[in-house]
PDB file of C-alpha atoms in Angstrom:
ATOM      1  CA  MET A 144     122.941   2.611 -19.122  1.00  0.00           C
ATOM      2  CA  ASN A 145     123.012  -0.579 -16.997  1.00  0.00           C
ATOM      3  CA  GLU A 146     124.552  -3.831 -18.218  1.00  0.00           C
ATOM      4  CA  ALA A 147     121.199  -5.464 -19.058  1.00  0.00           C
ATOM      5  CA  SER A 148     120.305  -2.557 -21.373  1.00  0.00           C
ATOM      6  CA  ILE A 149     123.759  -2.726 -22.972  1.00  0.00           C
ATOM      7  CA  LEU A 150     123.375  -6.442 -23.675  1.00  0.00           C
ATOM      8  CA  ILE A 151     119.881  -5.993 -25.159  1.00  0.00           C
ATOM      9  CA  THR A 152     121.133  -3.203 -27.427  1.00  0.00           C
ATOM     10  CA  LEU A 153     124.161  -5.298 -28.416  1.00  0.00           C
ATOM     11  CA  ALA A 154     121.908  -8.237 -29.299  1.00  0.00           C
ATOM     12  CA  GLY A 155     119.616  -6.046 -31.403  1.00  0.00           C
ATOM     13  CA  VAL A 156     122.421  -4.402 -33.385  1.00  0.00           C
ATOM     14  CA  HIS A 157     124.168  -7.724 -33.969  1.00  0.00           C
ATOM     15  CA  PHE A 158     120.985  -9.477 -35.113  1.00  0.00           C
ATOM     16  CA  VAL A 159     120.274  -6.754 -37.678  1.00  0.00           C
ATOM     17  CA  ALA A 160     123.862  -7.063 -38.935  1.00  0.00           C
ATOM     18  CA  LEU A 161     123.524 -10.857 -39.212  1.00  0.00           C
ATOM     19  CA  MET A 162     120.531 -10.524 -41.540  1.00  0.00           C
ATOM     20  CA  SER A 163     122.368  -8.136 -43.852  1.00  0.00           C
ATOM     21  CA  PRO A 164     123.519  -9.741 -47.140  1.00  0.00           C
ATOM     22  CA  GLY A 165     127.221 -10.592 -47.115  1.00  0.00           C
ATOM     23  CA  PRO A 166     129.707 -13.441 -47.560  1.00  0.00           C
ATOM     24  CA  ASP A 167     128.434 -15.308 -44.473  1.00  0.00           C
ATOM     25  CA  VAL A 168     124.829 -15.432 -45.701  1.00  0.00           C
ATOM     26  CA  ALA A 169     125.947 -16.225 -49.264  1.00  0.00           C
ATOM     27  CA  LEU A 170     128.078 -19.132 -47.996  1.00  0.00           C
ATOM     28  CA  VAL A 171     125.179 -20.697 -46.069  1.00  0.00           C
ATOM     29  CA  VAL A 172     122.735 -20.184 -48.957  1.00  0.00           C
ATOM     30  CA  GLN A 173     125.093 -21.697 -51.526  1.00  0.00           C
ATOM     31  CA  ASN A 174     126.092 -24.770 -49.543  1.00  0.00           C
ATOM     32  CA  ALA A 175     122.833 -25.570 -47.745  1.00  0.00           C
ATOM     33  CA  THR A 176     121.049 -25.335 -51.083  1.00  0.00           C
ATOM     34  CA  ARG A 177     123.533 -27.533 -52.936  1.00  0.00           C
ATOM     35  CA  TYR A 178     124.714 -30.034 -50.309  1.00  0.00           C
ATOM     36  CA  GLY A 179     121.895 -30.112 -47.796  1.00  0.00           C
ATOM     37  CA  ARG A 180     121.177 -29.485 -44.140  1.00  0.00           C
ATOM     38  CA  GLN A 181     124.143 -31.137 -42.457  1.00  0.00           C
ATOM     39  CA  THR A 182     126.716 -29.263 -44.509  1.00  0.00           C
ATOM     40  CA  GLY A 183     124.811 -26.007 -43.966  1.00  0.00           C
ATOM     41  CA  ILE A 184     124.734 -26.528 -40.193  1.00  0.00           C
ATOM     42  CA  TYR A 185     128.474 -27.268 -39.990  1.00  0.00           C
ATOM     43  CA  ILE A 186     129.149 -24.105 -41.995  1.00  0.00           C
ATOM     44  CA  ALA A 187     126.866 -22.217 -39.583  1.00  0.00           C
ATOM     45  CA  LEU A 188     128.881 -23.637 -36.684  1.00  0.00           C
ATOM     46  CA  GLY A 189     132.137 -22.498 -38.295  1.00  0.00           C
ATOM     47  CA  LEU A 190     130.776 -19.025 -38.975  1.00  0.00           C
ATOM     48  CA  SER A 191     129.540 -18.650 -35.389  1.00  0.00           C
ATOM     49  CA  PHE A 192     132.930 -19.643 -33.946  1.00  0.00           C
ATOM     50  CA  GLY A 193     134.592 -17.159 -36.306  1.00  0.00           C
ATOM     51  CA  ILE A 194     132.295 -14.480 -34.891  1.00  0.00           C
ATOM     52  CA  LEU A 195     133.107 -15.634 -31.351  1.00  0.00           C
ATOM     53  CA  LEU A 196     136.838 -15.259 -32.034  1.00  0.00           C
ATOM     54  CA  HIS A 197     136.325 -11.814 -33.599  1.00  0.00           C
ATOM     55  CA  SER A 198     134.284 -10.793 -30.541  1.00  0.00           C
ATOM     56  CA  LEU A 199     136.910 -12.107 -28.131  1.00  0.00           C
ATOM     57  CA  LEU A 200     139.733 -10.324 -29.976  1.00  0.00           C
ATOM     58  CA  SER A 201     137.718  -7.107 -30.040  1.00  0.00           C
ATOM     59  CA  ILE A 202     136.665  -7.173 -26.390  1.00  0.00           C
ATOM     60  CA  THR A 203     140.288  -7.738 -25.312  1.00  0.00           C
ATOM     61  CA  GLY A 204     141.543  -4.905 -27.545  1.00  0.00           C
ATOM     62  CA  ILE A 205     143.676  -7.085 -29.851  1.00  0.00           C
ATOM     63  CA  SER A 206     141.588  -6.337 -32.951  1.00  0.00           C
ATOM     64  CA  TYR A 207     141.790  -2.610 -32.176  1.00  0.00           C
ATOM     65  CA  LEU A 208     145.585  -2.808 -32.126  1.00  0.00           C
ATOM     66  CA  VAL A 209     145.576  -4.647 -35.477  1.00  0.00           C
ATOM     67  CA  HIS A 210     143.239  -2.038 -36.945  1.00  0.00           C
ATOM     68  CA  GLN A 211     145.554   0.755 -35.811  1.00  0.00           C
ATOM     69  CA  GLN A 212     148.553  -0.778 -37.611  1.00  0.00           C
ATOM     70  CA  PRO A 213     148.154   0.193 -41.315  1.00  0.00           C
ATOM     71  CA  VAL A 214     150.588  -2.396 -42.712  1.00  0.00           C
ATOM     72  CA  LEU A 215     149.248  -5.257 -40.590  1.00  0.00           C
ATOM     73  CA  PHE A 216     145.635  -4.382 -41.379  1.00  0.00           C
ATOM     74  CA  ALA A 217     146.441  -4.055 -45.093  1.00  0.00           C
ATOM     75  CA  LEU A 218     147.994  -7.540 -45.007  1.00  0.00           C
ATOM     76  CA  LEU A 219     144.844  -8.869 -43.357  1.00  0.00           C
ATOM     77  CA  GLN A 220     142.781  -7.207 -46.100  1.00  0.00           C
ATOM     78  CA  LEU A 221     145.039  -8.748 -48.733  1.00  0.00           C
ATOM     79  CA  GLY A 222     144.647 -12.229 -47.266  1.00  0.00           C
ATOM     80  CA  GLY A 223     140.908 -11.912 -46.652  1.00  0.00           C
ATOM     81  CA  GLY A 224     140.175 -10.375 -50.047  1.00  0.00           C
ATOM     82  CA  SER A 225     142.210 -13.073 -51.815  1.00  0.00           C
ATOM     83  CA  TYR A 226     140.347 -15.819 -49.935  1.00  0.00           C
ATOM     84  CA  LEU A 227     136.923 -14.415 -50.827  1.00  0.00           C
ATOM     85  CA  LEU A 228     138.024 -13.948 -54.427  1.00  0.00           C
ATOM     86  CA  TYR A 229     139.189 -17.577 -54.446  1.00  0.00           C
ATOM     87  CA  LEU A 230     135.733 -18.685 -53.238  1.00  0.00           C
ATOM     88  CA  GLY A 231     134.071 -16.479 -55.858  1.00  0.00           C
ATOM     89  CA  PHE A 232     136.165 -17.768 -58.765  1.00  0.00           C
ATOM     90  CA  GLY A 233     135.589 -21.339 -57.568  1.00  0.00           C
ATOM     91  CA  ALA A 234     131.822 -20.843 -57.573  1.00  0.00           C
ATOM     92  CA  LEU A 235     131.874 -19.140 -60.978  1.00  0.00           C
ATOM     93  CA  LYS A 236     134.108 -21.850 -62.444  1.00  0.00           C
ATOM     94  CA  ALA A 237     131.758 -24.567 -61.160  1.00  0.00           C
ATOM     95  CA  THR A 238     128.766 -22.668 -62.566  1.00  0.00           C
ATOM     96  CA  ILE A 239     130.327 -22.468 -66.027  1.00  0.00           C
ATOM     97  CA  ALA A 240     131.393 -26.129 -65.946  1.00  0.00           C
ATOM     98  CA  ASN A 241     127.920 -27.309 -64.908  1.00  0.00           C
ATOM     99  CA  TRP A 242     125.876 -24.888 -66.991  1.00  0.00           C
ATOM    100  CA  ASN A 243     125.081 -27.439 -69.688  1.00  0.00           C
ATOM    101  CA  SER A 244     124.872 -30.418 -67.340  1.00  0.00           C
ATOM    102  CA  ALA A 245     122.296 -31.507 -64.790  1.00  0.00           C
ATOM    103  CA  ALA A 246     122.235 -29.059 -61.907  1.00  0.00           C
ATOM    104  CA  GLU A 247     120.997 -31.588 -59.360  1.00  0.00           C
ATOM    105  CA  ILE A 248     123.492 -33.666 -57.390  1.00  0.00           C
ATOM    106  CA  ALA A 249     122.623 -37.346 -57.183  1.00  0.00           C
ATOM    107  CA  PRO A 250     121.405 -38.405 -53.685  1.00  0.00           C
ATOM    108  CA  ALA A 251     124.263 -40.914 -53.284  1.00  0.00           C
ATOM    109  CA  ASP A 252     126.866 -38.266 -54.185  1.00  0.00           C
ATOM    110  CA  LYS A 253     125.217 -35.747 -51.866  1.00  0.00           C
ATOM    111  CA  LYS A 254     125.312 -38.256 -48.982  1.00  0.00           C
ATOM    112  CA  ALA A 255     129.018 -38.881 -49.588  1.00  0.00           C
ATOM    113  CA  LEU A 256     129.695 -35.131 -49.560  1.00  0.00           C
ATOM    114  CA  LEU A 257     127.842 -34.736 -46.269  1.00  0.00           C
ATOM    115  CA  LEU A 258     129.662 -37.588 -44.572  1.00  0.00           C
ATOM    116  CA  SER A 259     133.161 -36.640 -45.715  1.00  0.00           C
ATOM    117  CA  ASN A 260     133.103 -32.865 -45.455  1.00  0.00           C
ATOM    118  CA  LYS A 261     132.041 -32.008 -41.893  1.00  0.00           C
ATOM    119  CA  LYS A 262     135.480 -30.643 -40.937  1.00  0.00           C
ATOM    120  CA  GLN A 263     135.807 -29.004 -44.337  1.00  0.00           C
ATOM    121  CA  ALA A 264     132.422 -27.302 -43.976  1.00  0.00           C
ATOM    122  CA  PHE A 265     133.289 -26.063 -40.468  1.00  0.00           C
ATOM    123  CA  SER A 266     136.682 -24.791 -41.653  1.00  0.00           C
ATOM    124  CA  LEU A 267     135.118 -23.071 -44.655  1.00  0.00           C
ATOM    125  CA  GLY A 268     132.673 -21.201 -42.423  1.00  0.00           C
ATOM    126  CA  PHE A 269     135.318 -20.325 -39.843  1.00  0.00           C
ATOM    127  CA  MET A 270     137.915 -19.096 -42.347  1.00  0.00           C
ATOM    128  CA  THR A 271     135.393 -17.106 -44.380  1.00  0.00           C
ATOM    129  CA  ASN A 272     134.428 -15.144 -41.291  1.00  0.00           C
ATOM    130  CA  ILE A 273     137.774 -14.783 -39.531  1.00  0.00           C
ATOM    131  CA  LEU A 274     139.578 -13.637 -42.709  1.00  0.00           C
ATOM    132  CA  ASN A 275     136.951 -10.995 -43.475  1.00  0.00           C
ATOM    133  CA  PRO A 276     138.532  -7.632 -42.507  1.00  0.00           C
ATOM    134  CA  LYS A 277     135.099  -5.989 -42.646  1.00  0.00           C
ATOM    135  CA  ALA A 278     134.044  -8.270 -39.784  1.00  0.00           C
ATOM    136  CA  LEU A 279     137.081  -7.150 -37.768  1.00  0.00           C
ATOM    137  CA  VAL A 280     136.186  -3.483 -38.290  1.00  0.00           C
ATOM    138  CA  PHE A 281     132.524  -4.160 -37.433  1.00  0.00           C
ATOM    139  CA  PHE A 282     133.295  -5.883 -34.131  1.00  0.00           C
ATOM    140  CA  VAL A 283     135.897  -3.298 -33.138  1.00  0.00           C
ATOM    141  CA  SER A 284     133.264  -0.589 -33.696  1.00  0.00           C
ATOM    142  CA  LEU A 285     130.522  -2.606 -31.984  1.00  0.00           C
ATOM    143  CA  MET A 286     132.558  -3.399 -28.890  1.00  0.00           C
ATOM    144  CA  SER A 287     134.124   0.039 -28.521  1.00  0.00           C
ATOM    145  CA  THR A 288     130.726   1.722 -28.878  1.00  0.00           C
ATOM    146  CA  LEU A 289     128.469  -0.548 -26.829  1.00  0.00           C
ATOM    147  CA  VAL A 290     130.719  -2.417 -24.376  1.00  0.00           C
ATOM    148  CA  PRO A 291     132.461  -0.043 -21.951  1.00  0.00           C
ATOM    149  CA  ALA A 292     135.840  -0.973 -20.491  1.00  0.00           C
ATOM    150  CA  SER A 293     134.279  -0.711 -17.023  1.00  0.00           C
ATOM    151  CA  MET A 294     131.793  -3.503 -17.757  1.00  0.00           C
ATOM    152  CA  SER A 295     132.086  -6.466 -15.388  1.00  0.00           C
ATOM    153  CA  VAL A 296     133.775  -9.700 -16.472  1.00  0.00           C
ATOM    154  CA  THR A 297     130.401 -11.438 -16.151  1.00  0.00           C
ATOM    155  CA  GLY A 298     128.782  -8.820 -18.391  1.00  0.00           C
ATOM    156  CA  LYS A 299     131.498  -9.216 -21.022  1.00  0.00           C
ATOM    157  CA  GLY A 300     131.098 -12.978 -20.828  1.00  0.00           C
ATOM    158  CA  PHE A 301     127.364 -12.628 -21.493  1.00  0.00           C
ATOM    159  CA  ALA A 302     128.146 -10.276 -24.396  1.00  0.00           C
ATOM    160  CA  LEU A 303     130.360 -12.936 -25.997  1.00  0.00           C
ATOM    161  CA  LEU A 304     127.723 -15.608 -25.374  1.00  0.00           C
ATOM    162  CA  ILE A 305     125.009 -13.458 -26.956  1.00  0.00           C
ATOM    163  CA  LEU A 306     127.063 -12.679 -30.063  1.00  0.00           C
ATOM    164  CA  TRP A 307     128.021 -16.333 -30.537  1.00  0.00           C
ATOM    165  CA  GLY A 308     124.568 -17.718 -29.692  1.00  0.00           C
ATOM    166  CA  LEU A 309     122.648 -15.364 -31.980  1.00  0.00           C
ATOM    167  CA  SER A 310     125.047 -16.110 -34.833  1.00  0.00           C
ATOM    168  CA  LEU A 311     124.720 -19.862 -34.390  1.00  0.00           C
ATOM    169  CA  ILE A 312     120.918 -19.709 -34.132  1.00  0.00           C
ATOM    170  CA  TRP A 313     120.501 -17.425 -37.167  1.00  0.00           C
ATOM    171  CA  PHE A 314     122.832 -19.303 -39.528  1.00  0.00           C
ATOM    172  CA  THR A 315     121.542 -22.706 -38.365  1.00  0.00           C
ATOM    173  CA  CYS A 316     117.924 -21.628 -38.890  1.00  0.00           C
ATOM    174  CA  LEU A 317     118.847 -20.287 -42.330  1.00  0.00           C
ATOM    175  CA  ALA A 318     120.503 -23.595 -43.258  1.00  0.00           C
ATOM    176  CA  TRP A 319     117.529 -25.525 -41.853  1.00  0.00           C
ATOM    177  CA  MET A 320     114.940 -23.485 -43.786  1.00  0.00           C
ATOM    178  CA  LEU A 321     116.850 -23.769 -47.058  1.00  0.00           C
ATOM    179  CA  SER A 322     117.156 -27.545 -46.755  1.00  0.00           C
ATOM    180  CA  THR A 323     113.549 -28.575 -46.100  1.00  0.00           C
ATOM    181  CA  GLU A 324     112.493 -31.270 -48.550  1.00  0.00           C
ATOM    182  CA  ARG A 325     109.986 -29.139 -50.463  1.00  0.00           C
ATOM    183  CA  LEU A 326     112.234 -26.086 -50.707  1.00  0.00           C
ATOM    184  CA  GLN A 327     115.304 -28.220 -51.450  1.00  0.00           C
ATOM    185  CA  THR A 328     113.629 -29.635 -54.566  1.00  0.00           C
ATOM    186  CA  LYS A 329     112.846 -26.163 -55.890  1.00  0.00           C
ATOM    187  CA  LEU A 330     116.210 -24.669 -54.989  1.00  0.00           C
ATOM    188  CA  ASN A 331     118.103 -27.604 -56.437  1.00  0.00           C
ATOM    189  CA  GLN A 332     116.600 -26.793 -59.823  1.00  0.00           C
ATOM    190  CA  ALA A 333     118.000 -23.279 -59.515  1.00  0.00           C
ATOM    191  CA  SER A 334     121.323 -24.290 -57.931  1.00  0.00           C
ATOM    192  CA  ARG A 335     123.397 -23.110 -60.887  1.00  0.00           C
ATOM    193  CA  TYR A 336     121.860 -19.639 -60.612  1.00  0.00           C
ATOM    194  CA  ILE A 337     122.428 -19.611 -56.849  1.00  0.00           C
ATOM    195  CA  ASP A 338     126.072 -20.610 -57.408  1.00  0.00           C
ATOM    196  CA  LEU A 339     126.383 -17.830 -59.982  1.00  0.00           C
ATOM    197  CA  LEU A 340     124.918 -15.219 -57.628  1.00  0.00           C
ATOM    198  CA  CYS A 341     127.075 -16.332 -54.696  1.00  0.00           C
ATOM    199  CA  GLY A 342     130.153 -16.387 -56.944  1.00  0.00           C
ATOM    200  CA  VAL A 343     129.477 -12.804 -58.005  1.00  0.00           C
ATOM    201  CA  ILE A 344     128.937 -11.713 -54.374  1.00  0.00           C
ATOM    202  CA  PHE A 345     132.180 -13.360 -53.170  1.00  0.00           C
ATOM    203  CA  SER A 346     134.143 -11.950 -56.119  1.00  0.00           C
ATOM    204  CA  LEU A 347     132.839  -8.385 -55.752  1.00  0.00           C
ATOM    205  CA  ILE A 348     133.488  -8.283 -51.996  1.00  0.00           C
ATOM    206  CA  GLY A 349     136.927  -9.853 -52.474  1.00  0.00           C
ATOM    207  CA  LEU A 350     137.865  -7.364 -55.205  1.00  0.00           C
ATOM    208  CA  THR A 351     136.612  -4.447 -53.076  1.00  0.00           C
ATOM    209  CA  ILE A 352     138.727  -5.565 -50.109  1.00  0.00           C
ATOM    210  CA  LEU A 353     141.784  -6.098 -52.322  1.00  0.00           C
ATOM    211  CA  TRP A 354     141.364  -2.639 -53.833  1.00  0.00           C
ATOM    212  CA  GLN A 355     141.151  -1.095 -50.355  1.00  0.00           C
ATOM    213  CA  SER A 356     144.283  -3.028 -49.348  1.00  0.00           C
ATOM    214  CA  LEU A 357     146.251  -1.880 -52.387  1.00  0.00           C
ATOM    215  CA  THR A 358     145.182   1.765 -52.018  1.00  0.00           C
ATOM    216  CA  SER A 359     146.196   1.718 -48.349  1.00  0.00           C
ATOM    217  CA  PHE A 360     149.677   0.516 -49.360  1.00  0.00           C
ATOM    218  CA  ILE A 361     149.927   3.286 -51.992  1.00  0.00           C
ATOM    219  CA  HIS A 362     148.902   5.992 -49.524  1.00  0.00           C
TER     220      HIS A 362
END
């Protein structure tokens, strides 16, 4: 298989994975729905750079070495699972607190959130992705299967660019679609239910990762 075919296959597999429900998608849905387009786009930017770092670590073999060290990988699972659980409990706590209050954020408050939280939104996206041990395993598998060690430096550079670019485009488009004026009005009315769903998703994934971490320590 030539390098062009490898890159096309890599792009296809990665794009399918991006559309699969997970913490990345839940994070964009929750925040773009509640805080608007700008926050959603900065989260998309953070997520895409997290994916770029995962890809770089995988293509250089660093992630593989981490994955082969049971204690180190278990610690990564512990940290990542705890972080996702923290996000889940935060979303659930906010849902309970706001259940009997107005779900819609006032325009002035929303504007303040957008202007003050660009770095926070980027960091949230970046940390959510980079601390996800499932992402590490995915990119180790993806790179070891589809990107041969003999691939040229230029080919590997294009592979990294494709993985980062597709991620940025997908998450940005998702944030953009969820924050159109007409859809924003409808989604804002259901924001408490969206927060609840995202909180459950974060919590379940976090608990699953923590359980896997604890069982790996036991065994």
